[in-house]
């Protein structure tokens, strides 16, 4: 036992000594574009913390009018105040949005459309991870509701404004975890079998498939869309798992910062010349490969139709 503890201590000591080199390796790509956003309007979900907050900060720094759409308005106002002070941009606004509640999503969209005549960038950033089994007020499993259906509905409701503001972009945050996902049409709500790790993976696969199908349907409209893996980031996303919280704390020197995690979202929102890559999946600011399931057009189309049925919408 003492030998094992000694080896573990030595290993951890080695990791921490070499941390700067390892961190540099895992830091990933950086958004290099110098595009400015004066007069542009951006909506970012879940931008009151983590990657979303850093994304909002950079877009505000470039002059955009940024809407932080989040469930916790007080936390959102605190983030907005910090961003306004940091960027000297007063146009950072907070609006209530609970992605687990379709009534809240519709109320947000209604208010936004009444307030703004343009929308140039929609970043579907918010998400949940490793939640114990639960259903939303609408009867949807929580990962499916927040990570997929909520953003599916929000994009549907705001798409008209995006089309009126072209060129426009939709960025959907997914994850490398989509490789372990599967769209289980016979048990989408996890009522027959539920594993919270796989529930997260399934929802992240849904993000990639949604992006793929959305790009196909938006071809020629001037609106393009991209799926993003931000990397393994030090954030609050793992808060529902005690074990992951411990691991994140232990290996925090090797995880991406929220600034680093925001870079691929920024790249897909801003970089010039990405239009031919609409529907693709990005990591570290470059297009990368997806799982075979994420390339299945029939699954993407079926998920689209099932999502419309669940939400009671018709998407032309």
CSV table of C-alpha atoms in Angstrom, one decimal, residues 31 33 54-59 62 123 169 171 228 259 261-271 274 285:
chain,number,residue,atom,x,y,z
A,31,UNK,CA,-9.7,32.5,-32.7
A,33,UNK,CA,-9.9,36.8,-36.7
A,54,UNK,CA,-16.1,34.4,-21.9
A,55,UNK,CA,-17.7,34.2,-25.4
A,56,UNK,CA,-20.0,37.1,-24.5
A,57,UNK,CA,-17.1,39.1,-23.1
A,58,UNK,CA,-15.1,38.8,-26.4
A,59,UNK,CA,-18.1,39.6,-28.6
A,62,UNK,CA,-15.7,43.7,-30.5
A,123,UNK,CA,-24.9,30.7,-29.9
A,169,UNK,CA,-24.7,32.2,-38.0
A,171,UNK,CA,-23.3,27.9,-33.3
A,228,UNK,CA,-18.5,22.9,-31.5
A,259,UNK,CA,-11.2,31.6,-22.1
A,261,UNK,CA,-12.8,26.8,-24.1
A,262,UNK,CA,-14.6,29.8,-25.8
A,263,UNK,CA,-12.1,30.0,-28.7
A,264,UNK,CA,-13.8,27.5,-31.0
A,265,UNK,CA,-17.2,29.1,-30.4
A,266,UNK,CA,-15.7,32.4,-31.3
A,267,UNK,CA,-14.0,31.0,-34.4
A,268,UNK,CA,-17.3,29.5,-35.7
A,269,UNK,CA,-19.2,32.7,-35.0
A,270,UNK,CA,-16.6,35.1,-36.5
A,271,UNK,CA,-14.1,33.5,-38.8
A,274,UNK,CA,-16.5,29.3,-43.1
A,285,UNK,CA,-10.8,26.1,-34.2
